[in-house]
Coordinates of C-alpha atoms and ligand atoms in Angstrom, one line a residue:
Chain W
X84 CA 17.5 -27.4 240.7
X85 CA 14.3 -28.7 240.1
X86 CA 10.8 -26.9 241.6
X87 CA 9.9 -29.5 243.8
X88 CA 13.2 -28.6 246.2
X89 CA 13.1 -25.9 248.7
X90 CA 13.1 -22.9 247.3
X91 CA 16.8 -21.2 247.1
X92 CA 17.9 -17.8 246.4
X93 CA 19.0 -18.6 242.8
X94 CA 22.0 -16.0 240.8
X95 CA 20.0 -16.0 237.4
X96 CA 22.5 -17.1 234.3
X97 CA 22.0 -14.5 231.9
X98 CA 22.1 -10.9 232.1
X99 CA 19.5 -8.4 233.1
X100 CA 19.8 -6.9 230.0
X101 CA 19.4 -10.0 228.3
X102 CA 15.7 -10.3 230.4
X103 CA 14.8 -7.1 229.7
X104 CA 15.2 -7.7 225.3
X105 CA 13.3 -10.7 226.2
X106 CA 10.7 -9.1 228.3
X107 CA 10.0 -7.2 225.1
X108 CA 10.0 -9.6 222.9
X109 CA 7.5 -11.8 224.4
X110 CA 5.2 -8.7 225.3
X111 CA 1.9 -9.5 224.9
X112 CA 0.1 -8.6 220.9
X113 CA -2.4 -10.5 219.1
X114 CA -0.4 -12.9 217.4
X115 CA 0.8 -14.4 221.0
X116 CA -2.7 -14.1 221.8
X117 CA -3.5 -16.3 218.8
X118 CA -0.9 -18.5 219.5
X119 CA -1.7 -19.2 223.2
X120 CA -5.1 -19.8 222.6
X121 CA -3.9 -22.5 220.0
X122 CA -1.6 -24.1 222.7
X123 CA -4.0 -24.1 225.2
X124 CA -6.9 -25.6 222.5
X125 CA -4.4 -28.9 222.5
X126 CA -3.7 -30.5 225.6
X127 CA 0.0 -32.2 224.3
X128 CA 0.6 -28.8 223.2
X129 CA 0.0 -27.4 225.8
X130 CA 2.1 -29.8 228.1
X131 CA 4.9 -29.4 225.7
X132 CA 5.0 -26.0 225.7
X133 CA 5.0 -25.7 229.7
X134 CA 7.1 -28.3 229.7
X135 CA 9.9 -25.8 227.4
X136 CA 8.6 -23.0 229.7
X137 CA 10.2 -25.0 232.7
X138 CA 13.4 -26.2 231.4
X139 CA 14.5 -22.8 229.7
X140 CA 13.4 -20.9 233.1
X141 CA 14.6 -23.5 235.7
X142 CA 17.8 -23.1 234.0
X143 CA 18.6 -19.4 233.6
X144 CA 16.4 -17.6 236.5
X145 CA 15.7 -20.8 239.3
X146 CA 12.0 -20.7 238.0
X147 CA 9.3 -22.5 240.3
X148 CA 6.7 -22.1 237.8
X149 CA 4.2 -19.9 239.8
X150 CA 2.2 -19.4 236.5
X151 CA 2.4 -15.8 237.4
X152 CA 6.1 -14.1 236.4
X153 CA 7.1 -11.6 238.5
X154 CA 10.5 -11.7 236.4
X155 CA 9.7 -8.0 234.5
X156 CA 9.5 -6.2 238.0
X157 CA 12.2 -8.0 239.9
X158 CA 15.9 -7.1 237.9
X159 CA 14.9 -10.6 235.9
X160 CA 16.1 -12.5 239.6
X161 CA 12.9 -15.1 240.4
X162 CA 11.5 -14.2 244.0
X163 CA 10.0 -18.0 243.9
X164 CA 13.4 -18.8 244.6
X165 CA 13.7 -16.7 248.3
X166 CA 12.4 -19.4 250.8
X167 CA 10.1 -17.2 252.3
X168 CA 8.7 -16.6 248.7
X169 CA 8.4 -12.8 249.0
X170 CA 7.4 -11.0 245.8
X171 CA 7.8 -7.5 247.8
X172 CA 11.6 -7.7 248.5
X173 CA 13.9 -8.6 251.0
X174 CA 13.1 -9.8 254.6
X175 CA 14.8 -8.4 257.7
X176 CA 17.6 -11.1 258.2
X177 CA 19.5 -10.6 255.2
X178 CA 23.5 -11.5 256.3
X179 CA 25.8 -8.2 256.2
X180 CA 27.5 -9.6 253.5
X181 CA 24.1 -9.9 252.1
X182 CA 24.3 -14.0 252.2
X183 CA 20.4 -15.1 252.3
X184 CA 19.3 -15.8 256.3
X185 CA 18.5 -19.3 255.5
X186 CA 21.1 -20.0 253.1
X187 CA 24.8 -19.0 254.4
X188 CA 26.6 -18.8 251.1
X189 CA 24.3 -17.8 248.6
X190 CA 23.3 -14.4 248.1
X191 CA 19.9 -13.4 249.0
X192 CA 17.9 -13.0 245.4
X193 CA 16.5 -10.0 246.5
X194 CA 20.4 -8.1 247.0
X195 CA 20.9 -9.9 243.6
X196 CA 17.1 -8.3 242.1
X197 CA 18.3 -4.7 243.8
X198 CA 21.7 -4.9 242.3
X199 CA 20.7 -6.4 238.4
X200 CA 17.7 -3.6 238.5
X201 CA 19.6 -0.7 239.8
X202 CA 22.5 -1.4 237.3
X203 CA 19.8 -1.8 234.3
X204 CA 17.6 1.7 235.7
X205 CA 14.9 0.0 236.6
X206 CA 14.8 0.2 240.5
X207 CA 11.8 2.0 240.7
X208 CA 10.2 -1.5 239.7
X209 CA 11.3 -2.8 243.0
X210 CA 8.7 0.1 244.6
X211 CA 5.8 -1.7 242.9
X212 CA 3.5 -3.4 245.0
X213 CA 3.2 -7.0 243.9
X214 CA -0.1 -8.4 244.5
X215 CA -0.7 -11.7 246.6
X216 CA 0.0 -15.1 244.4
X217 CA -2.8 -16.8 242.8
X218 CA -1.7 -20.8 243.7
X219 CA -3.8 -21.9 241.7
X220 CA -1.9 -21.0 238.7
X221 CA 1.1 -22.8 240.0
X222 CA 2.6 -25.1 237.6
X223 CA 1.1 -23.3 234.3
X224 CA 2.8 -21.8 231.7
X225 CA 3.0 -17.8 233.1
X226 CA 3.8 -17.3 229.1
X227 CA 0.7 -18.6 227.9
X228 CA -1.3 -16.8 231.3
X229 CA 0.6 -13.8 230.0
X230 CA -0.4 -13.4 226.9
X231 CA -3.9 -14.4 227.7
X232 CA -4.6 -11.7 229.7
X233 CA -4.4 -13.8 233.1
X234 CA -2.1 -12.2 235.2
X235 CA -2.6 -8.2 234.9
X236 CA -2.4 -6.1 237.5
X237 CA 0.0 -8.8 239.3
X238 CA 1.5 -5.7 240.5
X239 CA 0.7 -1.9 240.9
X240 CA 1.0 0.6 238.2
X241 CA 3.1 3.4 240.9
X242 CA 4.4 3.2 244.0
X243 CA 1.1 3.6 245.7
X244 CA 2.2 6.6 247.9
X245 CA 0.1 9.2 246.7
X246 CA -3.2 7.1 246.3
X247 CA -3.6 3.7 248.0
X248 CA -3.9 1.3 245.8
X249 CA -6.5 -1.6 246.1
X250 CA -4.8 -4.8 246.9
X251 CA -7.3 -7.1 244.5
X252 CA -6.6 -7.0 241.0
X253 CA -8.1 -4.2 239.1
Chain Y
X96 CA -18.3 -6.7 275.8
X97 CA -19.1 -3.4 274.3
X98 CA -17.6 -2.5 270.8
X99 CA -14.0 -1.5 271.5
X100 CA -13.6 2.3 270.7
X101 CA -11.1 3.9 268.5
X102 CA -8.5 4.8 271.1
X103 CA -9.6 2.6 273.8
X104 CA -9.4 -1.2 272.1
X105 CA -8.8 -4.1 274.9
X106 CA -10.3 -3.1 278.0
X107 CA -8.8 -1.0 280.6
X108 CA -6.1 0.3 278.4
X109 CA -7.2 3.5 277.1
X110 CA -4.5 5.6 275.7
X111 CA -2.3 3.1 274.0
X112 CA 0.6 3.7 271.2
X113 CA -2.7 4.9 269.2
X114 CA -3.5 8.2 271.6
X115 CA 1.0 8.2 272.1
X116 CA 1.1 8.7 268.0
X117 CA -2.1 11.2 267.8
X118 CA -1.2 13.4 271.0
X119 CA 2.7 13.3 269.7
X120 CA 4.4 12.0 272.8
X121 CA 7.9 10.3 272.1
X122 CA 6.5 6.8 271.9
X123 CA 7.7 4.1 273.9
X124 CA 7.3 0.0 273.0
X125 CA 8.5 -2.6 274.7
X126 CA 8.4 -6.5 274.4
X127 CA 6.5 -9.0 276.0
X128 CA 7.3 -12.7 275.3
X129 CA 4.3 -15.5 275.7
X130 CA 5.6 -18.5 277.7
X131 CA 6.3 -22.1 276.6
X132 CA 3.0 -23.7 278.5
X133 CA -0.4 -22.5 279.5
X134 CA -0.1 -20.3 282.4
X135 CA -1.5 -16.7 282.2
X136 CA 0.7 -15.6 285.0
X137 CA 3.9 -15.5 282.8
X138 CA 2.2 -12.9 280.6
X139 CA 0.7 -10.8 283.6
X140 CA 4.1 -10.7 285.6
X141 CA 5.7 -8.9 283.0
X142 CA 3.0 -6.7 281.9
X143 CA 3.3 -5.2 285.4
X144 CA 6.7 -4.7 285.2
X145 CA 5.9 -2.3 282.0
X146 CA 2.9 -1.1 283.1
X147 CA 2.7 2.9 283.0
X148 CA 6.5 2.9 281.4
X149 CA 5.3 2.0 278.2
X150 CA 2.5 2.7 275.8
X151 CA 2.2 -0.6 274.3
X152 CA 3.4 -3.9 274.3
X153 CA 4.3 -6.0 271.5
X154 CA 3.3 -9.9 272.1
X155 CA 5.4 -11.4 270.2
X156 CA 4.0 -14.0 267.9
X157 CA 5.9 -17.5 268.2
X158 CA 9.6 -15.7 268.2
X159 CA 12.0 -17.0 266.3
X160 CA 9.9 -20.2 265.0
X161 CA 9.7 -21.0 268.4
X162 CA 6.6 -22.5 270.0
X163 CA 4.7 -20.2 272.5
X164 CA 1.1 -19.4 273.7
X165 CA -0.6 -17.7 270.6
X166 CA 0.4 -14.2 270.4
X167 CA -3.8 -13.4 270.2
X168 CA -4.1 -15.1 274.0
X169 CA -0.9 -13.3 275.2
X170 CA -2.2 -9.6 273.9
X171 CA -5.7 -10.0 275.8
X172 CA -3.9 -11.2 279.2
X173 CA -1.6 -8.6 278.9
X174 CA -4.6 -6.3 278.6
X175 CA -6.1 -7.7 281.5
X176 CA -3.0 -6.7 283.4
X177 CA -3.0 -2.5 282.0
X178 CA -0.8 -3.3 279.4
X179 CA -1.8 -2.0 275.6
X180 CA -1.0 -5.0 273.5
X181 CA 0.3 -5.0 269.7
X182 CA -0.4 -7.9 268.9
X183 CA 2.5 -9.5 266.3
X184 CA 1.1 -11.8 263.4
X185 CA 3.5 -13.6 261.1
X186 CA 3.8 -14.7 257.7
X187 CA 4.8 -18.2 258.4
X188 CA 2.2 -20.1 259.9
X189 CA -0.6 -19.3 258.7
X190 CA -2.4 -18.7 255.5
X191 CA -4.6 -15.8 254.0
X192 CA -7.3 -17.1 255.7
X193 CA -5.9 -17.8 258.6
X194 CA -4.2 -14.9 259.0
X195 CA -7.7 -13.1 258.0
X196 CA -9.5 -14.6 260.7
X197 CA -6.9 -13.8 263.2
X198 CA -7.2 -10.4 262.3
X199 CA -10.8 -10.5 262.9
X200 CA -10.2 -12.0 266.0
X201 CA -8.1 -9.2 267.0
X202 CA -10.8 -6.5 266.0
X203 CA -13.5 -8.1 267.8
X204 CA -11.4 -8.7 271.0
X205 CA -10.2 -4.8 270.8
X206 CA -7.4 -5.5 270.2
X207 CA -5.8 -2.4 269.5
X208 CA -2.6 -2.4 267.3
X209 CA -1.2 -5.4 265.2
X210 CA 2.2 -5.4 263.7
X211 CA 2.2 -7.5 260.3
X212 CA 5.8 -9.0 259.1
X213 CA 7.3 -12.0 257.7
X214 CA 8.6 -13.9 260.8
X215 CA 11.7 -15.8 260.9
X216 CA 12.3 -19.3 259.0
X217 CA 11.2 -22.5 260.8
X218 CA 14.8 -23.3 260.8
X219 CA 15.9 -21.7 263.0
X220 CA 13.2 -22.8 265.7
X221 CA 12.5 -25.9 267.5
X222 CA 10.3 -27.5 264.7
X223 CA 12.6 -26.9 262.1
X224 CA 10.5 -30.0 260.2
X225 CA 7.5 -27.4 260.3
X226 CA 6.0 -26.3 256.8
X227 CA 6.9 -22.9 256.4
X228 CA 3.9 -21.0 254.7
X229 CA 4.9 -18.0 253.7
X230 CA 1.5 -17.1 251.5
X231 CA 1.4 -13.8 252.0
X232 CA 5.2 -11.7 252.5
X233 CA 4.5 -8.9 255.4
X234 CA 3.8 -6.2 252.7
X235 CA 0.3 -8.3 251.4
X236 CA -0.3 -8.8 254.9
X237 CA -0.9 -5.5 255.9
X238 CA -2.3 -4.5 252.7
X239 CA -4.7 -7.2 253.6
X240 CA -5.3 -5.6 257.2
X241 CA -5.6 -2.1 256.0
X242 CA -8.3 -3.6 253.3
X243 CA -10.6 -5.2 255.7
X244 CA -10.7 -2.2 257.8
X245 CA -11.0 0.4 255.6
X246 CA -12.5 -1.2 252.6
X247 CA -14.5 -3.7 255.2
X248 CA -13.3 -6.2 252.1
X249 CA -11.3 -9.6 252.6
X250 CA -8.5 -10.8 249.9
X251 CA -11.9 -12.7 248.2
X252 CA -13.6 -9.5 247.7
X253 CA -16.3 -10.6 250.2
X254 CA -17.5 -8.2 253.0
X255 CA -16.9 -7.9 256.2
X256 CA -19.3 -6.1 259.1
X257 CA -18.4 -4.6 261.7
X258 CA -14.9 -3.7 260.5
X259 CA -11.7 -4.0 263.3
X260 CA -10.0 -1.1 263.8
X261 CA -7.0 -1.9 264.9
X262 CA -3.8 0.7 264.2
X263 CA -1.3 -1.3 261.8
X264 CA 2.7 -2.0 262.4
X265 CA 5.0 -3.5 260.2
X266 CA 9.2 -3.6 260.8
X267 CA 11.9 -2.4 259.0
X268 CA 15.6 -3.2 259.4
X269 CA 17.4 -0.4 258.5
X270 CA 21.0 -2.1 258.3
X271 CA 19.9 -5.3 256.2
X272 CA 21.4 -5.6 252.5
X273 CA 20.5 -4.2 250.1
X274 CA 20.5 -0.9 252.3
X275 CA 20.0 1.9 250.4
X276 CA 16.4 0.1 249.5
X277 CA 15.4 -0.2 252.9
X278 CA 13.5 2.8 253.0
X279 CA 12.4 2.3 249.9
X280 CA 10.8 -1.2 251.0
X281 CA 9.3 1.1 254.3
X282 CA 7.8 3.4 251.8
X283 CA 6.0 0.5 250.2
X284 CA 4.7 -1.2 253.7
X285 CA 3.2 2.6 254.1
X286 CA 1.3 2.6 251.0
X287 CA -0.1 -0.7 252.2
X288 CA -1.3 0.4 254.7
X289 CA 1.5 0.7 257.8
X290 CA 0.7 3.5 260.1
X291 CA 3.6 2.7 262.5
X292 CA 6.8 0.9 262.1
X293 CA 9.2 -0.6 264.6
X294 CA 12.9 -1.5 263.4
X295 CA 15.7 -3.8 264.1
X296 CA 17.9 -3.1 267.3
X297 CA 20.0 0.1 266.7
X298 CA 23.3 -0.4 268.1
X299 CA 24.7 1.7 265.0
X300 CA 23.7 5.0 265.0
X301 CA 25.1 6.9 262.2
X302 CA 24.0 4.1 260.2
X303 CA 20.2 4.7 261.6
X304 CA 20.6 8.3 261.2
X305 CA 21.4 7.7 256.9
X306 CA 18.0 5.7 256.5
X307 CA 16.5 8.3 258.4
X308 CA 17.6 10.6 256.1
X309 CA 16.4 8.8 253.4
X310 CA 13.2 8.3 255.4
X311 CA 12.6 11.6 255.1
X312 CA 13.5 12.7 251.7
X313 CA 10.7 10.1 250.3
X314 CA 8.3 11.9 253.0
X315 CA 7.5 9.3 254.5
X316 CA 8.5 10.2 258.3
X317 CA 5.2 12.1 258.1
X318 CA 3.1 9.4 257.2
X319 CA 4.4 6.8 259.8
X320 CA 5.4 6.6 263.0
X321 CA 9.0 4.9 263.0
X322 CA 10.1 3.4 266.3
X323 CA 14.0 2.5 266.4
X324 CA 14.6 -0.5 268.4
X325 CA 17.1 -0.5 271.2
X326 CA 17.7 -3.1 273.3
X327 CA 20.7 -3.6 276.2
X328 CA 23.3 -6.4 275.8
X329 CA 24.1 -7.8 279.1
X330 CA 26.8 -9.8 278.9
X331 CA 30.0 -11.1 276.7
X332 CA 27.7 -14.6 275.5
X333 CA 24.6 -12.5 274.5
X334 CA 26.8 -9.8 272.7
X335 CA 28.3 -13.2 270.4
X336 CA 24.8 -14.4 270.2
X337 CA 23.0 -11.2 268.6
X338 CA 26.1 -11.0 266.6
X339 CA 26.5 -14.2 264.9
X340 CA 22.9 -15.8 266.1
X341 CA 20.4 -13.4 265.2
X342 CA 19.6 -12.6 261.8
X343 CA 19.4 -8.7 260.5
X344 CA 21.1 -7.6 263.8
X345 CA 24.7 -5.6 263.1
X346 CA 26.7 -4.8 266.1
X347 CA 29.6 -1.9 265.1
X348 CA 33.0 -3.1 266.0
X349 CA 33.1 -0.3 268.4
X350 CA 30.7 -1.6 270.4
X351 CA 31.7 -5.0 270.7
X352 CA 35.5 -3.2 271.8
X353 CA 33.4 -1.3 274.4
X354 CA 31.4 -4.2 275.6
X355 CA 34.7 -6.3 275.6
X356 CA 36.8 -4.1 277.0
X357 CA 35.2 -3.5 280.2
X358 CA 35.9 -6.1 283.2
X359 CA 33.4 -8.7 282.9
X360 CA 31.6 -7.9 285.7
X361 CA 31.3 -4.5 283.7
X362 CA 29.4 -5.7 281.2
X363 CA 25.8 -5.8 282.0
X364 CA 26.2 -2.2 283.3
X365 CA 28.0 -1.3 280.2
X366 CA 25.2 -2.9 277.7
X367 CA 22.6 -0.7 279.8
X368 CA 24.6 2.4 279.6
X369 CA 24.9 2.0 275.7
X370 CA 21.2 1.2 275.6
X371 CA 20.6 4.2 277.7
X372 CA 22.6 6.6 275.6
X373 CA 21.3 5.2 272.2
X374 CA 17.9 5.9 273.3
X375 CA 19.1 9.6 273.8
X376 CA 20.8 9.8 270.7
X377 CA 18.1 8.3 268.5
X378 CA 15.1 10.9 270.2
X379 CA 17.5 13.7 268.6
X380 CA 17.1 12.2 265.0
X381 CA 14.5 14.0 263.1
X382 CA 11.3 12.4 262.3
X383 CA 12.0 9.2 265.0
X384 CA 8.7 8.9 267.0
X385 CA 9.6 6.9 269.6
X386 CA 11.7 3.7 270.5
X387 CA 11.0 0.0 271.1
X388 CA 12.6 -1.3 273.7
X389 CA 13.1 -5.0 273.4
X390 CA 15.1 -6.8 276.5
X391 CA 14.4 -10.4 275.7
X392 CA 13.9 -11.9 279.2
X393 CA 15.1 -8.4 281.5
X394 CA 11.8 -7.3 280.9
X395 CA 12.5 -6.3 284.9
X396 CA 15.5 -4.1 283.9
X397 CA 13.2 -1.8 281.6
X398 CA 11.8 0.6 283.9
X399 CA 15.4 1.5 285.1
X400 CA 16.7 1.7 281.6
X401 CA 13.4 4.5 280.5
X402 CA 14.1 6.3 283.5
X403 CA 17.8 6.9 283.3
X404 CA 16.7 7.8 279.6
X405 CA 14.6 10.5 281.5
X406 CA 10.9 8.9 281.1
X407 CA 8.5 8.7 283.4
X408 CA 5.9 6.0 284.8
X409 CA 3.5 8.3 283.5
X410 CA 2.0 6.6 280.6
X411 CA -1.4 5.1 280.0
X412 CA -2.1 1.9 281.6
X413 CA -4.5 1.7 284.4
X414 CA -5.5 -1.4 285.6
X415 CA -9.0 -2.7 284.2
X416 CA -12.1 -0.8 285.4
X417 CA -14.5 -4.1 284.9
X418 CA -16.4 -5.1 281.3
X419 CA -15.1 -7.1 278.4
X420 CA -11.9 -8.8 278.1
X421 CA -10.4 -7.0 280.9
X422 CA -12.4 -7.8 283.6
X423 CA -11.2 -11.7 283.2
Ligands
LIG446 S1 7.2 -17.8 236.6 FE1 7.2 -17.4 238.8 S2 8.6 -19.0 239.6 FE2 9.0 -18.8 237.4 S3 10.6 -17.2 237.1 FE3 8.7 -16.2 237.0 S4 8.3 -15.5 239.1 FE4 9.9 -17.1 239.2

C-alpha cells in the first residue's frame, strides 16, 4: 500500500523476532550519529535514504512514515496503519473475531501488536504511554530522527501508575 | 457567573457523579442524546425524565459520527433543567487545539465531568465523506485534560489560568479483542489521568466479572470509579442491530435465545427484565461503582428500570436556584 491511502490495519511481513534483532541493531551509538548527521548534511542523500526508509518499511510493517517509530513498543505491528491512528492500543469496536471496526476482514493491528508482543515477552511495552505525534515530522526518515536524538521520550519509561507521568516530552 | 466550585460545576446541580464517587454511593449514569436541529427543548424533556434518578448525565458528543447539537450546548441545557452533565468529547473531529479549547470551554462553563474517548469512524455516520482526525487517541486526550488542570499546562507547554476542574471519564470495553489487555489499556487511561470510567453494555456477565478481576489484581479498582454499562433491548430488530450493527457490543447466545424465545410481544418486557437483573448482578461484583444506564431513545423507560433495580428518586438534581448558566 502506499501512505497516501487510508490507513489499514496492516499484518507486518516479518517476524517479531526479526523486529526486535533489528531494533537492536539500529539502536542508536555514535557512529549512526555520525552517519545521520552526514545524510542529513546532503539533501539527495538525505532523499535517498528516506526514500529506502519508505520502501523497506511500507513493505514489511504498512509504514506511513510518521518520522517518529513507534515500531520498538508496539510487537513491531505499525499503529499508523489503525485508521483511527492510535499509538495507545486498541479502540472499543474491535470485531469478536477481532476483525478491525472499520475494516471487516482484516485483523485489527492492535490484536496483531498484543499477539506478536505477548508471544516475543514484551507486553509490558503495550503499558507504555506513547506520547502525542509530532506531525511535523511526518514524512522524515524516523531512522535518521532516531539516531539524532529527535524522538526520545516518544513514550514513557513505566507504566505511569505509581507516579504520573508528564505528558510533554522530558 | 461565579467560579463553579469543586462539587458544584454547572449551576443548580450540586452533588453530581463527583459528590456520588466521594460520598461512595452506587453511582448511577445515564444517557442523554442532543437532537438533529436547534431546539433546547429536546435536551430539557429528557433531562426531566432523569432528573433525581441519576447523578449525571452523559451528553453524548455527535454519536456514532452522526451530526447533533454540540455535546458542550447539550451539557449546559441539560444543567439548566437539574441534570449533572458529563460532557463527552471525541477524538475525531477535532484537533489538540480544538479539543483544548473545548475543554476550556467546559471549565469555565462549570461543567463538571467530561469523558475523553476515541469516538466512532466517520463511516459509519451520515458524513461518511468527513475527514476523520484522529490527532490525539482517547489516552493523550485525557492526559491532555488531566495536564491542563492539574499542571494548569496545555500540550505546548504554555499556561493556562484559572485552571477547569472538571472530574475526568474515559471508556473501556471490557469484551473487545485483544481481552485480556483490556484492563491493562484501563490501567493506562488511569495513569493519564481517568478518575472514572464507563464501559461497553454488559449483557455478559461472567465475562465482566474476569476483567473485573483483573481490574483489581492491577489495583486499579481503587483508583477509578468503573461504571458497567447496561442498557435494555426492546425488541427482536434492536437485539440484531446491537449485535451485528454496533461495534464492541457482544450479546451471549443465551441472551439472544431468551430474547427470542419469548412471544414477541414479550420482548420489550423481557430486554427490561434482563436489564433489570444485570444491574443487580453487576452491584455484587467487587470494586463496580456504579452503572451507566444507556437506553438510546427510552430515556422515558429509565426511571422504571432504576426502581425495579431498587433505586430511588433520591439523587442530586434540584432544579436551578438562579445565577450562571442555570438560570438561562
Ligand atoms: S515510522 Fe511511524 S508509520 Fe512508519 S512503521 Fe514506524 S510507527 Fe509506523
Amino acid at each position: 500500500m502506499s501512505a497516501s491511502e487510508q490507513p489499514h490495519p496492516t499484518r507486518p511481513s516479518i517476524a517479531a523476532s526479526t523486529g526486535y534483532r533489528l531494533g537492536r541493531v539500529l539502536a542508536p551509538n555514535r557512529a549512526y550519529r555520525w552517519l545521520a548527521g552526514r545524510i542529513e548534511a546532503r539533501p539527495r542523500l538525505r532523499r535517498w535514504f528516506t526514500a529506502a526508509e519508505r520502501h523497506s518499511k511500507q513493505r514489511l510493517f504498512g509504514c506511513r512514515m510518521c518520522g517518529q517509530c513507534a515500531l520498538p513498543a508496539t510487537g513491531y505491528a505499525c499503529p499508523m496503519s489503525c485508521p483511527k491512528q492510535l499509538r495507545n492500543g486498541p479502540c472499543g469496536g474491535v470485531s469478536a473475531n477481532g476483525d478491525c471496526e472499520v475494516y471487516p476482514g482484516r485483523r485489527c493491528v492492535w490484536v496483531i501488536a498484543y499477539e506478536r508482543a505477548e508471544r516475543a515477552g514484551h507486553s509490558a511495552d503495550l503499558t507504555l504511554l506513547q506520547r502525542p505525534v509530532d506531525h511535523r515530522l511526518a514524512g522524515s526518515s524516523s531512522w535518521l530522527n532516531y539516531w539524532q536524538g529527535r524522538d526520545e521520550g516518544l513514550w514513557t519509561s513505566d507504566d505511569g501508575l505509581a507516579h504520573p507521568a508528564p505528558v510533554h516530552r522530558p | 457567573m461565579t467560579a463553579p466550585g469543586p462539587t458544584g460545576g454547572a449551576a443548580g446541580t450540586a452533588g453530581g457523579l463527583r459528590a456520588a464517587l466521594a460520598e461512595r454511593r452506587f453511582a448511577v449514569t445515564a444517557e442523554i442524546g442532543p437532537p438533529r436541529g436547534a431546539d433546547p427543548a429536546a435536551v430539557a424533556e429528557k433531562a426531566a425524565l432523569l432528573r433525581g434518578w441519576v447523578d449525571a448525565a452523559n451528553v453524548t458528543d455527535n454519536q456514532g459520527a452522526h451530526v447533533r447539537m454540540a455535546s458542550l450546548a447539550g451539557s449546559l441545557l441539560a444543567a439548566r433543567a437539574g441534570v449533572a452533565p458529563v460532557m463527552q468529547l471525541t477524538c475525531r473531529d477535532r484537533n489538540r487545539i480544538a479539543l483544548q479549547s473545548d475543554l476550556l470551554a467546559a471549565g469555565a462553563l462549570g461543567i463538571p465531568h467530561v469523558l475523553l474517548l476515541t469516538g466512532d469512524h466517520p463511516c459509519f455516520g451520515d458524513h461518511p465523506d468527513a475527514a476523520p482526525v484522529f490527532d490525539l487517541d482517547s489516552v493523550q486526550l485525557v492526559w491532555a485534560a488531566r495536564t491542563l488542570r492539574d499542571e494548569g499546562r496545555l500540550l505546548s507547554g504554555r499556561t493556562v489560568a484559572p485552571r477547569p476542574e472538571f472530574l475526568i471519564g474515559a471508556v473501556e470495553n471490557p469484551f473487545a479483542p485483544p481481552v485480556r489487555f483490556r484492563a491493562a489499556r484501563l490501567g493506562k487511561k488511569i495513569a493519564a489521568g481517568a478518575e472514572f470510567a464507563q464501559t461497553q453494555f454488559v449483557f455478559d456477565v461472567p465475562g465482566f466479572d474476569r476483567f473485573m478481576a483483573a481490574v483489581r489484581d492491577r489495583g486499579l479498582d481503587g483508583r477509578c470509579a468503573v461504571l458497567a454499562g447496561v442498557g435494555p433491548i426492546r425488541s427482536l430488530a434492536a437485539l440484531e442491530f446491537v449485535r451485528t450493527k454496533v461495534p464492541g457490543v457482544y450479546v451471549p447466545d443465551e441472551v439472544v435465545r431468551r430474547l427470542r424465545g419469548v412471544p414477541r410481544d414479550r420482548v420489550a418486557a423481557e430486554g427490561v427484565r434482563l436489564c433489570v437483573e444485570t444491574i443487580e448482578a453487576l452491584r455484587a461484583i467487587p470494586g463496580v461503582a456504579g452503572v451507566h444506564v444507556m437506553a438510546f431513545g427510552y430515556e422515558r423507560g429509565v426511571p422504571e428500570i432504576l426502581e425495579r433495580a431498587g433505586f430511588r428518586r433520591d439523587r442530586a438534581g434540584r432544579l436551578p436556584v438562579g445565577g450562571g448558566v442555570g438560570a438561562g
